[in-house]
Coordinates of C-alpha atoms and ligand atoms in Angstrom, one line a residue:
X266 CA 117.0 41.9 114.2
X267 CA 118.8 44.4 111.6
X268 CA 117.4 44.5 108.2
X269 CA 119.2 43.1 105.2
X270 CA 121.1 45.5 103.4
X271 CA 121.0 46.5 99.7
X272 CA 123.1 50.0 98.8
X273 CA 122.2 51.1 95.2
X274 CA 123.5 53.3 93.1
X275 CA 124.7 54.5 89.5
X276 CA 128.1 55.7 88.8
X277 CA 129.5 56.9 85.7
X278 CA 132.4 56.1 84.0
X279 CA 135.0 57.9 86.1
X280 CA 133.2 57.0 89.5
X281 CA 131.5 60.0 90.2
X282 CA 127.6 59.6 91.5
X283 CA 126.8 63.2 90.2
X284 CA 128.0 66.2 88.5
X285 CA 129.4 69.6 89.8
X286 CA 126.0 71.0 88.6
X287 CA 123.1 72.2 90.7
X288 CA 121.0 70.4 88.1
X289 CA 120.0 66.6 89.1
X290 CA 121.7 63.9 87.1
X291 CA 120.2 61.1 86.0
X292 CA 123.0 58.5 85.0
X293 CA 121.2 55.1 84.3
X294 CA 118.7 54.8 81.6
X295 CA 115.2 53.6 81.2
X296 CA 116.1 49.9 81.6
X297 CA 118.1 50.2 85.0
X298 CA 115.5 53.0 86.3
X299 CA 112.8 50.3 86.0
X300 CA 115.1 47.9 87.7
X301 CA 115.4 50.4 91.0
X302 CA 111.9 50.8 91.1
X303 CA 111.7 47.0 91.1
X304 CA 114.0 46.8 93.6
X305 CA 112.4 49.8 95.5
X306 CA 108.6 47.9 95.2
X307 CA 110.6 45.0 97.1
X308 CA 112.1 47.0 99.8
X309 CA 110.3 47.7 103.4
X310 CA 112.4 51.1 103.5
X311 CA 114.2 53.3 101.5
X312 CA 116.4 55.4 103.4
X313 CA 118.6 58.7 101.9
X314 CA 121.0 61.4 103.3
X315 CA 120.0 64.7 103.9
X316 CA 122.4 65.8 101.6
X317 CA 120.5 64.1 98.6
X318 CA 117.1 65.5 99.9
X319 CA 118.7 68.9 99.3
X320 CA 120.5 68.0 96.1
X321 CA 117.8 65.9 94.1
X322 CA 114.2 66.4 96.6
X323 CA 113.2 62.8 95.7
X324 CA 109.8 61.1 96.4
X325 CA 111.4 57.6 96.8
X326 CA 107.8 56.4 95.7
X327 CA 107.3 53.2 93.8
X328 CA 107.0 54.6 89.8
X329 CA 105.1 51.7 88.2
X330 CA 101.4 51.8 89.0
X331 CA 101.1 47.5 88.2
X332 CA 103.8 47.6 91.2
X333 CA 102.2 49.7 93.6
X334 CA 98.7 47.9 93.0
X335 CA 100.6 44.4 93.8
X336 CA 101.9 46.1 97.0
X337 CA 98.8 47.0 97.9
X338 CA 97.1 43.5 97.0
X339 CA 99.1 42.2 99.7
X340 CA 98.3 44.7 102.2
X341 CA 101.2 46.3 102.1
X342 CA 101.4 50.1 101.4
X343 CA 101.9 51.2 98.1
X344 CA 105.6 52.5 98.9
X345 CA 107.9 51.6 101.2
X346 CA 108.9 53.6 104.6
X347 CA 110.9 56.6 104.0
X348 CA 113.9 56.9 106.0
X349 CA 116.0 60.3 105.8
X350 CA 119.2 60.6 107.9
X351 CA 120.1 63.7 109.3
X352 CA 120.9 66.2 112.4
X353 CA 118.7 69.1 111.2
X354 CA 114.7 69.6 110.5
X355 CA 114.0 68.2 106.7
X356 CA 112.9 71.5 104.7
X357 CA 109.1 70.7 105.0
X358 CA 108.6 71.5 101.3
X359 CA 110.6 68.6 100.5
X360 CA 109.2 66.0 98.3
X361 CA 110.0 63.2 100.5
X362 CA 107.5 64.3 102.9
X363 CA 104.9 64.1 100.5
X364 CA 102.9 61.8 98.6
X365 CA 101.1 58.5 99.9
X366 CA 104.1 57.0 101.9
X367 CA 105.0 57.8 105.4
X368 CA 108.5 58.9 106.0
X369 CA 110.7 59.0 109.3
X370 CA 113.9 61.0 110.6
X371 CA 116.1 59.6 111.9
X372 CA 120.2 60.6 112.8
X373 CA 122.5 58.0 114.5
X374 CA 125.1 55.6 113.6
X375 CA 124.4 53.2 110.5
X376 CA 124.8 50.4 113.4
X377 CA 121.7 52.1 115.6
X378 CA 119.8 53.4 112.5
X379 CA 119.6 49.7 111.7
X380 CA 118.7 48.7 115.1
X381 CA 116.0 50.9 115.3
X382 CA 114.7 50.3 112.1
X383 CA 114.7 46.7 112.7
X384 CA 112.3 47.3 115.8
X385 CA 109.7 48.9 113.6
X386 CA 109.8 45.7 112.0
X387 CA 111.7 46.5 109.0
X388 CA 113.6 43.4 107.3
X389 CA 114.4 44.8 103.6
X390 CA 116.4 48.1 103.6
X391 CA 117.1 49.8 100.2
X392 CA 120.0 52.6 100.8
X393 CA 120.3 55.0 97.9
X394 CA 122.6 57.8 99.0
X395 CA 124.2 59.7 98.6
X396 CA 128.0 59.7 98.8
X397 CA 128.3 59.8 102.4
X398 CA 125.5 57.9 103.5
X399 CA 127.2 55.2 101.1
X400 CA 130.9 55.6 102.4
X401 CA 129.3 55.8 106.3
X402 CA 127.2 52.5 105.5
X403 CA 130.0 50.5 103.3
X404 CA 132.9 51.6 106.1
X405 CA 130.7 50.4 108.9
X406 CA 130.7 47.2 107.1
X407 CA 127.0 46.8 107.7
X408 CA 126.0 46.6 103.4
X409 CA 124.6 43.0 102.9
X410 CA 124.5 43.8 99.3
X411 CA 125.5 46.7 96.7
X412 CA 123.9 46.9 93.6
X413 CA 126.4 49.1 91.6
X414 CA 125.7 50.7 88.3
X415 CA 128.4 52.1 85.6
X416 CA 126.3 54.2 83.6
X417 CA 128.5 54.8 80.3
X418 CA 128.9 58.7 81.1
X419 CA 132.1 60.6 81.8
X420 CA 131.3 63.7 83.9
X421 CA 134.5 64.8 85.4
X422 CA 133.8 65.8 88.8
X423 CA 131.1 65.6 91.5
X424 CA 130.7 63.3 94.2
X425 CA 132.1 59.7 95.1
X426 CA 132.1 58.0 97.6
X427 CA 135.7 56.9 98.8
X428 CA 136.6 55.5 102.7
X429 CA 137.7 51.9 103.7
X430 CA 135.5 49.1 104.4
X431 CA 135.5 45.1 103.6
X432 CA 136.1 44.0 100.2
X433 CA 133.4 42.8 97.9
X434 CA 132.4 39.2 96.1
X435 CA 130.7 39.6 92.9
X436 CA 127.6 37.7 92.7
X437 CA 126.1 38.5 90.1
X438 CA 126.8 41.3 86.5
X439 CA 123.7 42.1 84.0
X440 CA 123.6 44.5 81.3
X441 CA 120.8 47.1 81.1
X442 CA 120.7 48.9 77.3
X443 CA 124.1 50.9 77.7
X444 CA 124.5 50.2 81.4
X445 CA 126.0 47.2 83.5
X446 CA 125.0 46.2 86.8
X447 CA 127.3 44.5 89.4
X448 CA 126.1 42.6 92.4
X449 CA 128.2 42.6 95.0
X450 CA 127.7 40.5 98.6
X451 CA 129.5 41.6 102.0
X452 CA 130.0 39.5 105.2
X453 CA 131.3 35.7 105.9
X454 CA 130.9 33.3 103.5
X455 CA 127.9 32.0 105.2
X456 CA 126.1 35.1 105.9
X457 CA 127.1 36.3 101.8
X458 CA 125.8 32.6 100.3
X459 CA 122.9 32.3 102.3
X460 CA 121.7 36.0 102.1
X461 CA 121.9 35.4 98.6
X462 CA 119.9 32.6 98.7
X463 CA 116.8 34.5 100.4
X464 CA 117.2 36.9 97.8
X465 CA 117.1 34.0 95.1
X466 CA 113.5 32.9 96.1
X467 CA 112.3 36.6 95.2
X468 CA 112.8 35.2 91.7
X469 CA 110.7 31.8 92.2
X470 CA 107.3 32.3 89.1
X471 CA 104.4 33.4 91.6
X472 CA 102.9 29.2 93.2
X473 CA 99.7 29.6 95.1
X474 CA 100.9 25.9 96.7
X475 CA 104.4 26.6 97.2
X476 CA 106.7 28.3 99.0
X477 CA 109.6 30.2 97.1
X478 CA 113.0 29.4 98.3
X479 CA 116.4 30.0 96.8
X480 CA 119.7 28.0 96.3
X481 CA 123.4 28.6 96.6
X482 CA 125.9 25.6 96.3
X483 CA 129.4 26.7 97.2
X484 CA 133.2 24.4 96.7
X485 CA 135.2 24.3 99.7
X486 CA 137.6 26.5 97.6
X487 CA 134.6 29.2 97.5
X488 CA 133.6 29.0 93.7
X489 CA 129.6 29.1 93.5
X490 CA 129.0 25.7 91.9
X491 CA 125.3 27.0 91.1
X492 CA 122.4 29.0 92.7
X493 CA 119.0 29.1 91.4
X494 CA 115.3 29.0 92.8
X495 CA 111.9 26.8 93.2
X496 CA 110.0 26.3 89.6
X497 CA 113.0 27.7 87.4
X498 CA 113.0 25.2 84.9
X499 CA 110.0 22.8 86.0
X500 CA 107.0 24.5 87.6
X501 CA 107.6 21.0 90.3
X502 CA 111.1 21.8 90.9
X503 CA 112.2 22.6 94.3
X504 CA 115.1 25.3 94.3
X505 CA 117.5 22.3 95.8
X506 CA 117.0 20.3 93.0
X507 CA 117.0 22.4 90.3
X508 CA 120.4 23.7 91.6
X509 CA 121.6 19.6 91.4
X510 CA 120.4 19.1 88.7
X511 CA 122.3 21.7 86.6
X512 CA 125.5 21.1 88.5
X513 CA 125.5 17.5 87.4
X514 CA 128.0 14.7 88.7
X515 CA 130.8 17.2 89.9
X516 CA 133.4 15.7 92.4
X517 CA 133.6 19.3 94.4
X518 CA 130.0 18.2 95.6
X519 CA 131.6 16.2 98.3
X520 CA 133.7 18.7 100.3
X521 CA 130.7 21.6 99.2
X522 CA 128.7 23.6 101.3
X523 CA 124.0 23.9 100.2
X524 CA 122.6 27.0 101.3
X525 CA 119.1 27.1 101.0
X526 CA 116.5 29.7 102.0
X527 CA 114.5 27.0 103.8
X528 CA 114.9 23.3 105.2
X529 CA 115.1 21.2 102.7
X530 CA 112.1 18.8 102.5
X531 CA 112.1 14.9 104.4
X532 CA 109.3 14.1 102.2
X533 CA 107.0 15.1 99.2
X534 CA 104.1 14.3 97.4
X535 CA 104.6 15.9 93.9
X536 CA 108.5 13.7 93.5
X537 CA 109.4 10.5 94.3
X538 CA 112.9 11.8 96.7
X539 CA 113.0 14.8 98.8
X540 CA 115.4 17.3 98.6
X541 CA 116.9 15.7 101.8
X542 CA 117.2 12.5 100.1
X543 CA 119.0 14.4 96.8
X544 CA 121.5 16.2 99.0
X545 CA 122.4 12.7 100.8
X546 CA 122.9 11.1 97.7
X547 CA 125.1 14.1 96.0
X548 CA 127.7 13.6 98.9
X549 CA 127.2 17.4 100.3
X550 CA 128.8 17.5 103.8
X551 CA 127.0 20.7 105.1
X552 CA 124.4 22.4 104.6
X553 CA 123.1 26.1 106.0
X554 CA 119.5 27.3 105.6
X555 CA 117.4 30.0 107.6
X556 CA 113.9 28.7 107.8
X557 CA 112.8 25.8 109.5
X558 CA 110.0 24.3 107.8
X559 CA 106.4 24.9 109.2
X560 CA 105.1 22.6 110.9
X561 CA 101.7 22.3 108.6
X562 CA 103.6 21.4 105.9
X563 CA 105.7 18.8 107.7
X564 CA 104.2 15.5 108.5
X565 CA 107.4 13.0 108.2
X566 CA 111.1 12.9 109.8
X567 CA 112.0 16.7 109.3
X568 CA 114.8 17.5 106.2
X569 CA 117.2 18.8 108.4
X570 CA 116.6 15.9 110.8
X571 CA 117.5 13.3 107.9
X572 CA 120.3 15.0 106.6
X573 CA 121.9 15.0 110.7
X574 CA 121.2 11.3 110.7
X575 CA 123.2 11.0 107.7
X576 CA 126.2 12.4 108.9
X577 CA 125.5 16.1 107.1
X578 CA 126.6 19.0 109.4
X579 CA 123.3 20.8 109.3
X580 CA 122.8 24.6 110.6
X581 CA 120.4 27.2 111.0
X582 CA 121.6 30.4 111.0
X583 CA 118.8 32.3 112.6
X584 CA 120.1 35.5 110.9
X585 CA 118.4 35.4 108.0
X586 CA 115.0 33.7 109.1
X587 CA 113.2 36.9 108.9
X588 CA 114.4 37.9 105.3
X589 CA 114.2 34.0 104.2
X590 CA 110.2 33.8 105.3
X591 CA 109.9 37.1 103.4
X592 CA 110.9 35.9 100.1
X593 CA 109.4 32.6 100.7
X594 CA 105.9 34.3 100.9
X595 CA 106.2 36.7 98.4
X596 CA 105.4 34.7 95.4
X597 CA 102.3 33.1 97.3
X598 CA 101.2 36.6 98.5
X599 CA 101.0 37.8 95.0
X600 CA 99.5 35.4 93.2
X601 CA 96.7 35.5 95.8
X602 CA 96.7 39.1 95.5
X603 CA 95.7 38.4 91.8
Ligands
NAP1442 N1 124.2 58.2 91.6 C1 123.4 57.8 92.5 O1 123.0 56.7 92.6 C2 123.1 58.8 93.6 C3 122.1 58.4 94.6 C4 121.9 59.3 95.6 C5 122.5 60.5 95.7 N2 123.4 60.8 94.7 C6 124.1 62.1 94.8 O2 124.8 62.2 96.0 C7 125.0 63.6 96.3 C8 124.6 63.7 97.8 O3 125.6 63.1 98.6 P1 126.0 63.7 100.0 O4 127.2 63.0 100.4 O5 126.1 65.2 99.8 O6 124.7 63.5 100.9 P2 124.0 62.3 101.6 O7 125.0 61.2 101.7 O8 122.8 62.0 100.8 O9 123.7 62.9 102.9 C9 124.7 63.3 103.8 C10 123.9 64.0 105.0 O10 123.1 63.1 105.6 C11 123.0 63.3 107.0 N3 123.5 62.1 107.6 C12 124.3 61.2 107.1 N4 124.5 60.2 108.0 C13 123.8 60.6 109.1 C14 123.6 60.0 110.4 N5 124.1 58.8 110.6 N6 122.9 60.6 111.3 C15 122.3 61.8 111.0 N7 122.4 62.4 109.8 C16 123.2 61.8 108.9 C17 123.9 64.5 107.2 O11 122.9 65.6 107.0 P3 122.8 66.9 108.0 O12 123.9 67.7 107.7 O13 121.5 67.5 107.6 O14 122.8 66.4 109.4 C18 124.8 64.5 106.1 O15 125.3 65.8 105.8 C19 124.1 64.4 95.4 O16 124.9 65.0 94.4 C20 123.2 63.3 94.8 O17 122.9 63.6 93.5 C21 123.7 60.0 93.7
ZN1443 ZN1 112.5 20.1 98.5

């Protein structure tokens, strides 16, 4: 199975990803630096052009030692795969070979790097560069997600990455001191809302009891109704729920479309209705998610089994089981790793 997707990078104000300079150019500030690193510490690989090896000589390690230490709590190593693209031997003075993280070569097509990758068992992948490994990656239309800075810099010339490819959604902005972040999703509408909706549970507050999942709702017209994830505003909440409950009585809810990270739930101990039950009663006609409950947890009619005996056109879209039972164990993994 390919990885997920994320492409990251900072721009500056007139779209260039780097000066004319030899010199290395840091466009983002402290806030947005932190956030990579964030993003990085999430990531099972972290793969770079040649050309930005030679440019920059990165370590693509994780900074932040408190990051690093979690990583390691949960038996992971303490930074993510190193991936470096390219047709010719890696100067072996080059940072990226150094330092506590293993890194591989590889040269092919963005569509076989990702194959390959996905048979070393790879399900997060963090692309950082540079401009052509972003234009080869956003034309193959094989980016799940880019996370696109404007750093508030005008630098004149350098690279850019320019080429065709599918257009964007905006899922999400955020503002970072001086910079702005966009979120953008690729793909079909159900491959955009419910990869968005794994990537929502990486936000659940840490549960030693619970699994974190994440929530899109989507109108039949494609306006996001709401998205949000388990224990947001109630440490009970389930993500499904939440996300009802801030929508509210809205009429869209009957021709809309739930995403969810995982089956909803037939049955609960800590609430008197299962999500099942809540989605029934909102009038949703369809609903998407990627992870079947496990069994253990499951001793009742299953969610999705409920919500076909009311009438709901229920899916799983097998896609996005690997990346949904990521994010769904994350939160556990950490707090045990405590
Ligand atoms: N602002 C940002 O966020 C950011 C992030 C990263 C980089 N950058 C900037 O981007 C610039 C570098 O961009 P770039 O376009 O020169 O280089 P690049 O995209 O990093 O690397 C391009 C090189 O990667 C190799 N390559 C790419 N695809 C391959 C494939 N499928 N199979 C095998 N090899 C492949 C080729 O190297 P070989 O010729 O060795 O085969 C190619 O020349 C630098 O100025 C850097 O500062 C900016
Ligand atoms: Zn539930």
């Amino acid at each position: 199975m390919r990885p997920h997707v994320l492409a990251s990078c900072a721009t500056s104000l007139d779209g260039f990803l780097d000066d004319a300079s030899d010199e290395r150019l840091i466009l983002s500030g402290p806030a947005d630096l932190d956030r990579v690193d964030e993003e990085r510490a999430r990531a099972d690989a972290i793969l770079v052009g040649a050309g930005t090896v030679r440019a920059d000589d990165p370590r693509l390690l994780v900074r932040s030692a408190d990051r690093r230490a979690e990583r390691v709590a949960r038996g992971l190593p303490a930074s993510p795969l190193r991936v470096v693209l390219t047709t010719r031997p890696v100067d072996p003075g080059a940072r990226v070979l150094a330092g506590d993280a293993e890194t591989v070569v590889l040269a092919g097509s963005p569509g076989e790097v990702l194959d390959e990758l996905g048979r070393r068992g790879v399900v997060t992948l963090m692309v950082e560069g540079g401009a052509g490994v972003l234009r080869d990656f956003l034309t193959a239309g094989v980016v799940d997600e880019l996370q696109l800075v404007h750093a508030p810099r005008l630098v004149g010339d350098g690279p850019r990455f320019t080429g065709g490819g599918p257009d964007g959604h905006l899922v999400e902005t955020r503002t970072l001191d001086d910079d702005v972040l966009l979120r953008y999703r690729f793909g079909d509408p159900d491959d955009r809302h419910l990869a968005e909706a794994c990537t929502l549970a990486g936000r659940c507050p840490p549960s030693a009891t619970a699994f974190s999942v994440g929530c899109v709702v989507v109108a039949a017209d494609g306006t996001v109704l709401g998205s949000g994830w388990s224990r947001r505003d109630d440490p009970l909440d389930h993500a499904e729920e939440g996300v009802l409950r801030r929508i509210g009585d809205d009429p869209r809810l009957r021709s809309a479309t739930l995403y969810s990270s995982l089956e909803p739930c037939g049955r609960r101990g800590s609430r008197p209705h299962p999500c099942a039950e809540l989605i029934v009663r909102a009038g949703i006609p369809r609903v998407v998610y990627a992870w079947s409950e496990p069994p253990e947890f499951v001793d009742a009619p299953s969610g999705a089994g409920q919500l076909a005996a009311a009438g709901i056109d229920t899916v799983q879209h097998a896609r996005w089981e690997p990346l949904a039972r990521r994010c769904a164990l994350r939160a556990r993994e950490q707090f045990e790793g405590l």
